[in-house]
Tab-separated table of C-alpha atoms in Angstrom:
chain	number	residue	atom	x	y	z
A	50	MET	CA	0.000	0.000	0.000
A	51	ALA	CA	1.422	3.364	-1.033
A	52	ARG	CA	2.194	6.212	1.329
A	53	PRO	CA	-0.926	8.409	1.179
A	54	LEU	CA	0.745	11.764	0.485
A	55	ARG	CA	0.105	13.126	-3.013
A	56	ALA	CA	-0.204	16.391	-4.899
A	57	LYS	CA	-3.432	16.381	-6.893
A	58	LEU	CA	-3.342	18.712	-9.909
A	59	ASP	CA	-6.549	20.064	-11.435
A	60	LEU	CA	-5.782	21.145	-14.994
A	61	ASP	CA	-9.344	22.389	-15.462
A	62	ALA	CA	-8.637	24.894	-12.677
A	63	LEU	CA	-5.433	25.877	-14.513
A	64	ARG	CA	-7.424	26.603	-17.669
A	65	HIS	CA	-10.003	28.541	-15.629
A	66	ASN	CA	-7.250	30.727	-14.159
A	67	TYR	CA	-5.738	31.327	-17.595
A	68	ARG	CA	-9.125	32.408	-18.932
A	69	LEU	CA	-9.428	34.749	-15.938
A	70	ALA	CA	-6.044	36.287	-16.814
A	71	CYS	CA	-7.330	36.887	-20.335
A	72	GLU	CA	-10.522	38.414	-18.946
A	73	CYS	CA	-8.475	40.820	-16.825
A	74	ALA	CA	-6.745	42.137	-19.945
A	75	PRO	CA	-8.971	41.484	-22.965
A	76	GLU	CA	-6.873	43.610	-25.351
A	77	SER	CA	-3.597	41.980	-24.302
A	78	ARG	CA	-2.150	38.549	-25.051
A	79	ALA	CA	-1.454	36.301	-22.065
A	80	LEU	CA	1.998	34.740	-21.957
A	81	ALA	CA	1.635	31.686	-19.697
A	82	VAL	CA	4.604	31.473	-17.331
A	83	LEU	CA	5.852	27.907	-16.710
A	84	LYS	CA	9.177	28.561	-14.984
A	85	ALA	CA	10.354	26.446	-12.035
A	86	ASN	CA	8.518	23.401	-13.409
A	87	ALA	CA	5.300	25.440	-13.632
A	88	TYR	CA	5.686	26.576	-10.018
A	89	GLY	CA	6.021	22.960	-8.944
A	90	HIS	CA	2.994	21.720	-10.892
A	91	GLY	CA	4.746	20.022	-13.828
A	92	ALA	CA	5.702	22.214	-16.773
A	93	LEU	CA	4.931	19.787	-19.580
A	94	ALA	CA	1.513	18.765	-18.277
A	95	CYS	CA	0.562	22.404	-17.733
A	96	ALA	CA	1.869	23.436	-21.159
A	97	ARG	CA	-0.143	20.717	-22.861
A	98	ALA	CA	-3.263	21.796	-20.969
A	99	LEU	CA	-2.806	25.433	-22.029
A	100	GLU	CA	-1.384	25.022	-25.529
A	101	PRO	CA	-4.757	25.292	-27.323
A	102	MET	CA	-5.380	28.590	-25.500
A	103	ALA	CA	-2.034	30.325	-24.984
A	104	PRO	CA	-0.239	32.040	-27.874
A	105	ALA	CA	3.154	31.691	-26.138
A	106	PHE	CA	4.848	30.502	-22.978
A	107	ALA	CA	7.621	31.813	-20.736
A	108	VAL	CA	10.308	30.062	-18.719
A	109	ALA	CA	13.426	31.170	-16.880
A	110	CYS	CA	16.124	29.516	-18.985
A	111	ILE	CA	16.931	27.456	-22.054
A	112	GLU	CA	16.925	24.118	-20.177
A	113	GLU	CA	13.280	24.662	-19.250
A	114	ALA	CA	12.436	25.682	-22.820
A	115	LEU	CA	14.101	22.613	-24.311
A	116	GLU	CA	12.131	20.341	-21.990
A	117	LEU	CA	8.930	21.776	-23.444
A	118	ARG	CA	10.169	21.468	-27.045
A	119	GLU	CA	11.182	17.868	-26.475
A	120	GLY	CA	7.716	17.250	-25.057
A	121	GLY	CA	6.116	18.439	-28.296
A	122	ILE	CA	5.309	22.083	-27.401
A	123	ASP	CA	5.918	24.154	-30.537
A	124	LYS	CA	4.526	27.545	-29.472
A	125	PRO	CA	6.960	30.461	-28.969
A	126	ILE	CA	8.757	30.332	-25.622
A	127	VAL	CA	10.283	33.407	-23.988
A	128	LEU	CA	13.476	33.006	-21.957
A	129	LEU	CA	12.854	35.479	-19.132
A	130	GLU	CA	16.484	35.513	-17.975
A	131	GLY	CA	17.809	35.360	-21.517
A	132	PHE	CA	20.907	33.299	-22.237
A	133	PHE	CA	23.846	32.672	-19.939
A	134	GLU	CA	26.405	31.648	-22.562
A	135	GLU	CA	26.856	32.875	-26.122
A	136	SER	CA	26.740	29.297	-27.396
A	137	GLU	CA	23.038	29.156	-26.462
A	138	LEU	CA	22.185	31.615	-29.240
A	139	GLU	CA	22.402	28.978	-31.970
A	140	ILE	CA	19.864	26.830	-30.097
A	141	ILE	CA	17.637	29.855	-29.502
A	142	ALA	CA	17.613	30.680	-33.204
A	143	ARG	CA	17.103	27.068	-34.279
A	144	GLU	CA	14.233	26.431	-31.864
A	145	GLY	CA	12.527	29.789	-32.387
A	146	PHE	CA	12.828	30.820	-28.741
A	147	TRP	CA	12.362	34.482	-27.869
A	148	THR	CA	15.127	35.782	-25.636
A	149	THR	CA	15.304	38.555	-23.088
A	150	LEU	CA	18.342	40.825	-23.326
A	151	HIS	CA	19.286	42.608	-20.126
A	152	SER	CA	23.069	43.133	-20.316
A	153	ASP	CA	25.534	44.717	-22.735
A	154	TRP	CA	27.405	41.459	-23.305
A	155	GLN	CA	24.229	39.730	-24.496
A	156	ILE	CA	23.587	42.406	-27.111
A	157	GLU	CA	27.194	42.226	-28.286
A	158	ALA	CA	26.886	38.432	-28.518
A	159	VAL	CA	23.793	38.717	-30.724
A	160	GLU	CA	25.494	41.210	-33.024
A	161	ARG	CA	28.620	39.089	-33.598
A	162	SER	CA	26.843	35.746	-33.786
A	163	ARG	CA	26.403	33.634	-36.906
A	164	LEU	CA	22.858	32.374	-36.569
A	165	PRO	CA	20.698	30.066	-38.706
A	166	ALA	CA	17.845	32.574	-38.366
A	167	PRO	CA	17.290	36.000	-36.791
A	168	VAL	CA	16.002	36.028	-33.221
A	169	ASN	CA	13.068	37.755	-31.548
A	170	VAL	CA	14.381	39.763	-28.590
A	171	TRP	CA	12.732	41.189	-25.473
A	172	LEU	CA	14.782	44.158	-24.302
A	173	LYS	CA	14.604	44.599	-20.532
A	174	PHE	CA	13.865	48.094	-19.218
A	175	ASP	CA	14.766	48.777	-15.599
A	176	SER	CA	11.731	50.891	-14.729
A	177	GLY	CA	12.393	50.684	-10.983
A	178	MET	CA	12.859	47.062	-9.958
A	179	HIS	CA	16.658	47.570	-10.156
A	180	ARG	CA	17.383	43.932	-10.719
A	181	LEU	CA	17.911	43.391	-14.466
A	182	GLY	CA	17.720	45.691	-17.460
A	183	PHE	CA	18.809	49.047	-18.820
A	184	GLY	CA	18.098	52.594	-17.755
A	185	THR	CA	16.372	54.934	-20.192
A	186	GLU	CA	19.333	56.221	-22.224
A	187	ASP	CA	21.033	52.837	-22.580
A	188	PHE	CA	17.679	51.260	-23.435
A	189	VAL	CA	17.044	53.762	-26.260
A	190	ARG	CA	20.564	53.270	-27.629
A	191	HIS	CA	20.237	49.487	-27.610
A	192	TRP	CA	16.726	49.590	-29.091
A	193	ARG	CA	18.008	51.576	-32.079
A	194	ARG	CA	20.894	49.136	-32.582
A	195	LEU	CA	18.698	46.057	-32.406
A	196	ALA	CA	16.014	47.510	-34.665
A	197	LEU	CA	18.645	47.837	-37.419
A	198	SER	CA	20.319	44.478	-36.840
A	199	PRO	CA	19.836	41.709	-39.424
A	200	LYS	CA	20.312	39.255	-36.548
A	201	VAL	CA	17.004	40.392	-35.000
A	202	CYS	CA	13.454	39.816	-36.282
A	203	GLY	CA	11.537	41.749	-33.640
A	204	VAL	CA	12.066	43.814	-30.497
A	205	HIS	CA	9.762	44.037	-27.475
A	206	LEU	CA	9.953	46.204	-24.377
A	207	VAL	CA	9.726	44.104	-21.219
A	208	THR	CA	9.877	45.236	-17.607
A	209	HIS	CA	8.833	44.119	-14.141
A	210	PHE	CA	6.859	45.721	-11.315
A	211	ALA	CA	8.307	45.751	-7.819
A	212	THR	CA	5.196	46.584	-5.756
A	213	ALA	CA	2.101	45.761	-7.823
A	214	ASP	CA	1.075	43.201	-5.213
A	215	GLY	CA	0.679	45.847	-2.514
A	216	ALA	CA	-2.230	48.044	-1.528
A	217	ASP	CA	-0.183	51.218	-2.172
A	218	MET	CA	0.253	51.656	-5.929
A	219	ALA	CA	2.338	54.847	-5.732
A	220	TYR	CA	5.612	53.207	-6.754
A	221	ALA	CA	3.947	51.057	-9.418
A	222	ASN	CA	2.427	54.214	-10.896
A	223	ARG	CA	5.860	55.841	-10.840
A	224	GLN	CA	7.198	52.875	-12.804
A	225	LEU	CA	4.313	53.197	-15.247
A	226	ALA	CA	5.159	56.853	-15.831
A	227	GLU	CA	8.761	55.870	-16.670
A	228	ILE	CA	7.549	53.181	-19.072
A	229	GLU	CA	5.062	55.450	-20.824
A	230	ALA	CA	7.619	58.226	-21.251
A	231	LEU	CA	10.085	55.769	-22.809
A	232	ARG	CA	7.469	54.245	-25.086
A	233	HIS	CA	6.287	57.662	-26.310
A	234	ARG	CA	9.885	58.697	-26.992
A	235	LEU	CA	10.516	55.654	-29.167
A	236	GLU	CA	7.190	55.970	-30.946
A	237	ALA	CA	8.025	59.596	-31.744
A	238	GLU	CA	11.084	58.252	-33.573
A	239	GLY	CA	8.821	56.042	-35.670
A	240	TYR	CA	9.256	52.729	-33.849
A	241	GLU	CA	6.478	50.336	-32.963
A	242	VAL	CA	6.965	49.424	-29.314
A	243	PRO	CA	5.148	46.228	-28.325
A	244	CYS	CA	5.271	45.936	-24.530
A	245	CYS	CA	5.086	43.108	-22.017
A	246	LEU	CA	4.575	44.735	-18.644
A	247	ALA	CA	2.214	43.055	-16.205
A	248	ASN	CA	3.130	40.147	-13.961
A	249	SER	CA	0.367	38.356	-12.020
A	250	PRO	CA	-0.269	41.178	-9.494
A	251	ALA	CA	-0.389	43.847	-12.183
A	252	THR	CA	-2.600	41.659	-14.360
A	253	LEU	CA	-5.097	41.442	-11.511
A	254	ALA	CA	-4.897	44.970	-10.147
A	255	LEU	CA	-3.208	47.475	-12.474
A	256	ALA	CA	-5.205	47.899	-15.666
A	257	ARG	CA	-2.852	50.459	-17.222
A	258	ALA	CA	0.056	48.012	-17.030
A	259	ARG	CA	-1.165	45.249	-19.267
A	260	GLY	CA	0.425	46.223	-22.603
A	261	GLN	CA	0.303	44.143	-25.781
A	262	TRP	CA	1.407	41.158	-23.699
A	263	HIS	CA	1.021	40.297	-20.040
A	264	ARG	CA	2.563	37.352	-18.236
A	265	PRO	CA	0.436	35.616	-15.611
A	266	GLY	CA	2.522	33.302	-13.483
A	267	LEU	CA	1.535	32.507	-9.906
A	268	MET	CA	-2.117	33.368	-10.527
A	269	LEU	CA	-2.345	30.550	-13.079
A	270	TYR	CA	-1.867	28.089	-10.252
A	271	GLY	CA	-4.611	29.560	-8.092
A	272	ALA	CA	-2.590	31.467	-5.497
A	273	ASP	CA	-3.466	35.117	-4.887
A	274	PRO	CA	-0.395	37.382	-5.233
A	275	LEU	CA	-2.191	40.469	-3.874
A	276	GLU	CA	-1.940	41.755	-0.314
A	277	ARG	CA	-5.670	42.387	-0.494
A	278	ALA	CA	-7.845	40.204	-2.685
A	279	ASN	CA	-9.934	41.950	-5.324
A	280	ALA	CA	-12.879	40.870	-7.461
A	281	PHE	CA	-10.586	39.096	-9.944
A	282	SER	CA	-8.247	37.342	-7.517
A	283	ALA	CA	-11.202	36.099	-5.452
A	284	ARG	CA	-12.187	33.976	-8.474
A	285	LEU	CA	-8.906	32.064	-8.685
A	286	ARG	CA	-9.167	28.303	-8.269
A	287	PRO	CA	-6.400	26.190	-6.660
A	288	VAL	CA	-4.644	23.872	-9.082
A	289	MET	CA	-2.642	21.887	-6.517
A	290	THR	CA	-4.212	20.081	-3.583
A	291	LEU	CA	-1.640	18.635	-1.219
A	292	GLU	CA	-3.382	15.718	0.436
A	293	SER	CA	-2.460	12.983	2.904
A	294	GLU	CA	-4.039	10.919	5.696
A	295	VAL	CA	-3.887	10.431	9.437
A	296	ILE	CA	-1.688	7.361	9.987
A	297	ALA	CA	-1.787	7.213	13.808
A	298	VAL	CA	-3.678	8.769	16.741
A	299	ARG	CA	-2.225	9.431	20.191
A	300	SER	CA	-3.870	10.608	23.418
A	301	VAL	CA	-1.822	13.198	25.303
A	302	ALA	CA	-2.413	14.329	28.891
A	303	PRO	CA	-2.455	18.006	29.916
A	304	GLY	CA	1.075	19.357	30.308
A	305	GLU	CA	2.651	16.779	27.975
A	306	PRO	CA	4.790	17.978	25.016
A	307	VAL	CA	4.420	16.874	21.394
A	308	GLY	CA	7.178	16.663	18.823
A	309	TYR	CA	10.772	17.883	18.572
A	310	GLY	CA	11.741	20.399	21.221
A	311	GLY	CA	8.411	20.005	22.981
A	312	ARG	CA	7.145	23.204	21.416
A	313	PHE	CA	3.484	22.234	21.704
A	314	ILE	CA	2.289	21.574	25.253
A	315	ALA	CA	-1.178	20.056	25.660
A	316	SER	CA	-3.420	22.387	27.679
A	317	ARG	CA	-6.179	19.745	27.984
A	318	PRO	CA	-6.634	16.048	27.255
A	319	THR	CA	-5.649	16.084	23.591
A	320	ARG	CA	-6.011	13.735	20.626
A	321	ILE	CA	-3.038	14.061	18.307
A	322	GLY	CA	-3.210	12.837	14.722
A	323	VAL	CA	0.018	11.919	12.944
A	324	VAL	CA	-0.024	12.826	9.238
A	325	ALA	CA	2.230	11.408	6.520
A	326	CYS	CA	3.851	14.640	5.332
A	327	GLY	CA	6.964	16.499	6.428
A	328	TYR	CA	9.751	18.796	5.421
A	329	GLY	CA	11.379	15.912	3.539
A	330	ASP	CA	8.425	16.218	1.175
A	331	GLY	CA	8.822	19.985	0.891
A	332	TYR	CA	6.278	21.054	3.501
A	333	ASP	CA	7.661	24.117	5.272
A	334	ARG	CA	9.252	23.186	8.630
A	335	HIS	CA	8.685	26.750	9.872
A	336	ALA	CA	4.942	26.107	10.194
A	337	VAL	CA	3.914	27.276	13.654
A	338	ASP	CA	1.441	25.694	16.028
A	339	GLY	CA	-1.985	26.637	14.734
A	340	THR	CA	-1.110	26.384	11.036
A	341	PRO	CA	-4.416	25.286	9.484
A	342	VAL	CA	-5.172	21.967	7.818
A	343	LEU	CA	-8.465	20.348	6.839
A	344	VAL	CA	-9.296	16.938	8.277
A	345	ASP	CA	-12.178	15.333	6.393
A	346	GLY	CA	-13.020	18.854	5.240
A	347	ARG	CA	-13.073	20.368	8.752
A	348	ARG	CA	-10.503	22.811	10.047
A	349	SER	CA	-7.836	21.612	12.402
A	350	ALA	CA	-4.304	22.829	13.080
A	351	ILE	CA	-0.721	21.708	13.373
A	352	ALA	CA	0.391	20.958	16.936
A	353	GLY	CA	4.166	20.563	17.260
A	354	LYS	CA	7.125	21.019	14.974
A	355	VAL	CA	7.032	19.536	11.480
A	356	SER	CA	9.278	16.448	11.263
A	357	MET	CA	11.062	15.132	8.196
A	358	ASP	CA	8.341	12.695	7.121
A	359	MET	CA	5.442	13.487	9.460
A	360	LEU	CA	3.553	16.281	11.128
A	361	THR	CA	1.064	16.277	13.981
A	362	VAL	CA	-2.367	17.883	14.179
A	363	ASP	CA	-4.856	18.464	16.987
A	364	LEU	CA	-7.916	16.208	16.566
A	365	THR	CA	-9.460	16.925	19.967
A	366	ASP	CA	-12.439	18.801	18.544
A	367	LEU	CA	-12.895	16.261	15.731
A	368	PRO	CA	-13.862	13.127	17.696
A	369	THR	CA	-14.834	11.118	14.611
A	370	ALA	CA	-11.526	11.715	12.831
A	371	GLY	CA	-9.161	8.785	13.159
A	372	ILE	CA	-6.734	6.675	11.203
A	373	GLY	CA	-7.381	7.070	7.494
A	374	ALA	CA	-8.994	10.517	7.817
A	375	LYS	CA	-8.240	12.651	4.760
A	376	VAL	CA	-5.948	15.596	5.484
A	377	THR	CA	-5.797	18.549	3.096
A	378	LEU	CA	-2.610	20.547	3.675
A	379	TRP	CA	-3.824	23.098	1.133
A	380	GLY	CA	-6.178	23.142	-1.827
A	381	ARG	CA	-9.663	21.696	-2.267
A	382	ALA	CA	-10.884	18.846	-0.068
A	383	GLU	CA	-13.118	16.084	-1.403
A	384	ASP	CA	-16.243	17.728	0.054
A	385	GLY	CA	-15.462	20.984	-1.783
A	386	SER	CA	-14.134	22.895	1.215
A	387	GLN	CA	-10.938	24.817	0.568
A	388	LEU	CA	-7.779	25.870	2.366
A	389	SER	CA	-5.795	28.543	0.581
A	390	VAL	CA	-2.074	27.999	0.133
A	391	ASP	CA	-1.751	31.740	0.773
A	392	GLU	CA	-3.197	31.301	4.267
A	393	VAL	CA	-0.834	28.421	5.025
A	394	ALA	CA	2.097	30.501	3.778
A	395	ARG	CA	1.323	33.288	6.237
A	396	TYR	CA	1.593	30.835	9.144
A	397	CYS	CA	4.969	29.723	7.782
A	398	ASP	CA	6.226	33.316	7.440
A	399	THR	CA	6.727	32.806	3.730
A	400	ILE	CA	4.856	33.192	0.444
A	401	SER	CA	2.811	30.756	-1.569
A	402	TYR	CA	5.454	30.649	-4.331
A	403	THR	CA	7.873	28.847	-2.013
A	404	LEU	CA	5.295	26.347	-0.765
A	405	LEU	CA	4.141	25.362	-4.244
A	406	THR	CA	7.598	25.143	-5.809
A	407	GLY	CA	9.004	23.420	-2.718
A	408	ILE	CA	7.011	20.177	-2.987
A	409	LEU	CA	9.654	17.605	-3.853
A	410	PRO	CA	9.655	14.895	-6.548
A	411	ARG	CA	9.157	12.147	-3.946
A	412	VAL	CA	5.540	13.367	-3.682
A	413	PRO	CA	3.503	11.709	-6.460
A	414	ARG	CA	1.606	14.053	-8.781
A	415	VAL	CA	-1.899	12.881	-9.668
A	416	VAL	CA	-3.216	14.832	-12.653
A	417	SER	CA	-6.879	15.432	-13.407
A	418	ALA	CA	-7.251	16.681	-16.977
A	419	GLY	CA	-10.821	17.929	-16.549
């Protein structure tokens, strides 16, 4: 009999969330982001589910793009970090990948390369994130160079928002002003300036930022990237349900500790359920006492530190829950009740990105195609 822990993946929910991203920005094209193995959900399965709908995909690097090509995905794929070695350019040209350019050496590599075909480039503008990209004057200079280059078959402006997930949009609006000034300057010189601006938070909450392309990432997988949910993000559906079972039940007297370090001390006669899931599976070991779980669809909470292969939950107020009870660590339980991965992340002092991408390969993925 197999260990009961599994990550159930609902590809119909993935398609629902992609359609929602399109609804948020009906005049923009949605670039489905599949980096980090589709945020832990399985890049190839997610790409196949979205391929009839999405005009293009995005990943972090060429290794991720090649995995999709080898799996039969023939749509354009954007490399969000560009290339790391000049030798990758031949593969990029051959496979029809679209590459981000964010550094001088990358532009020089494109110009001196001998390619089988010209490449589509996404020139990174540092509008205020201050991570990758060019400031205004360098951006304009490089745009002019690339627009004239026979090695290039198209240039896009791409940038990233630093604070679009927050309630205060002042800095995001400052970034937008920088972007719009740059775009108008280039258009005044006669250039068409297709833009890819909005990440998931901006897609959901910043209408002016959506551009010709937008790139939903985390939202595709049903997690809400906003500090405060809005009418769009409230409609997201979880794609991953992390599910296990109670494998043992212990009775603990008042004053007795549970787990490593004795962090949890029973304040009453307590029923403790042992669940097959731990940090060796990727569940966050920083989960505090009180971190929510669903047991047979009813809320319970972690009691004691997360162990490598197990965690413990308080079953005292769930007298019918015993060995074999279904435990939903996050996602949608069998009775339709839900536990948001965003809520669990707050108890772990982290973000939902790290929980979803952190589930390790030892956890079987069970895919529902819808």
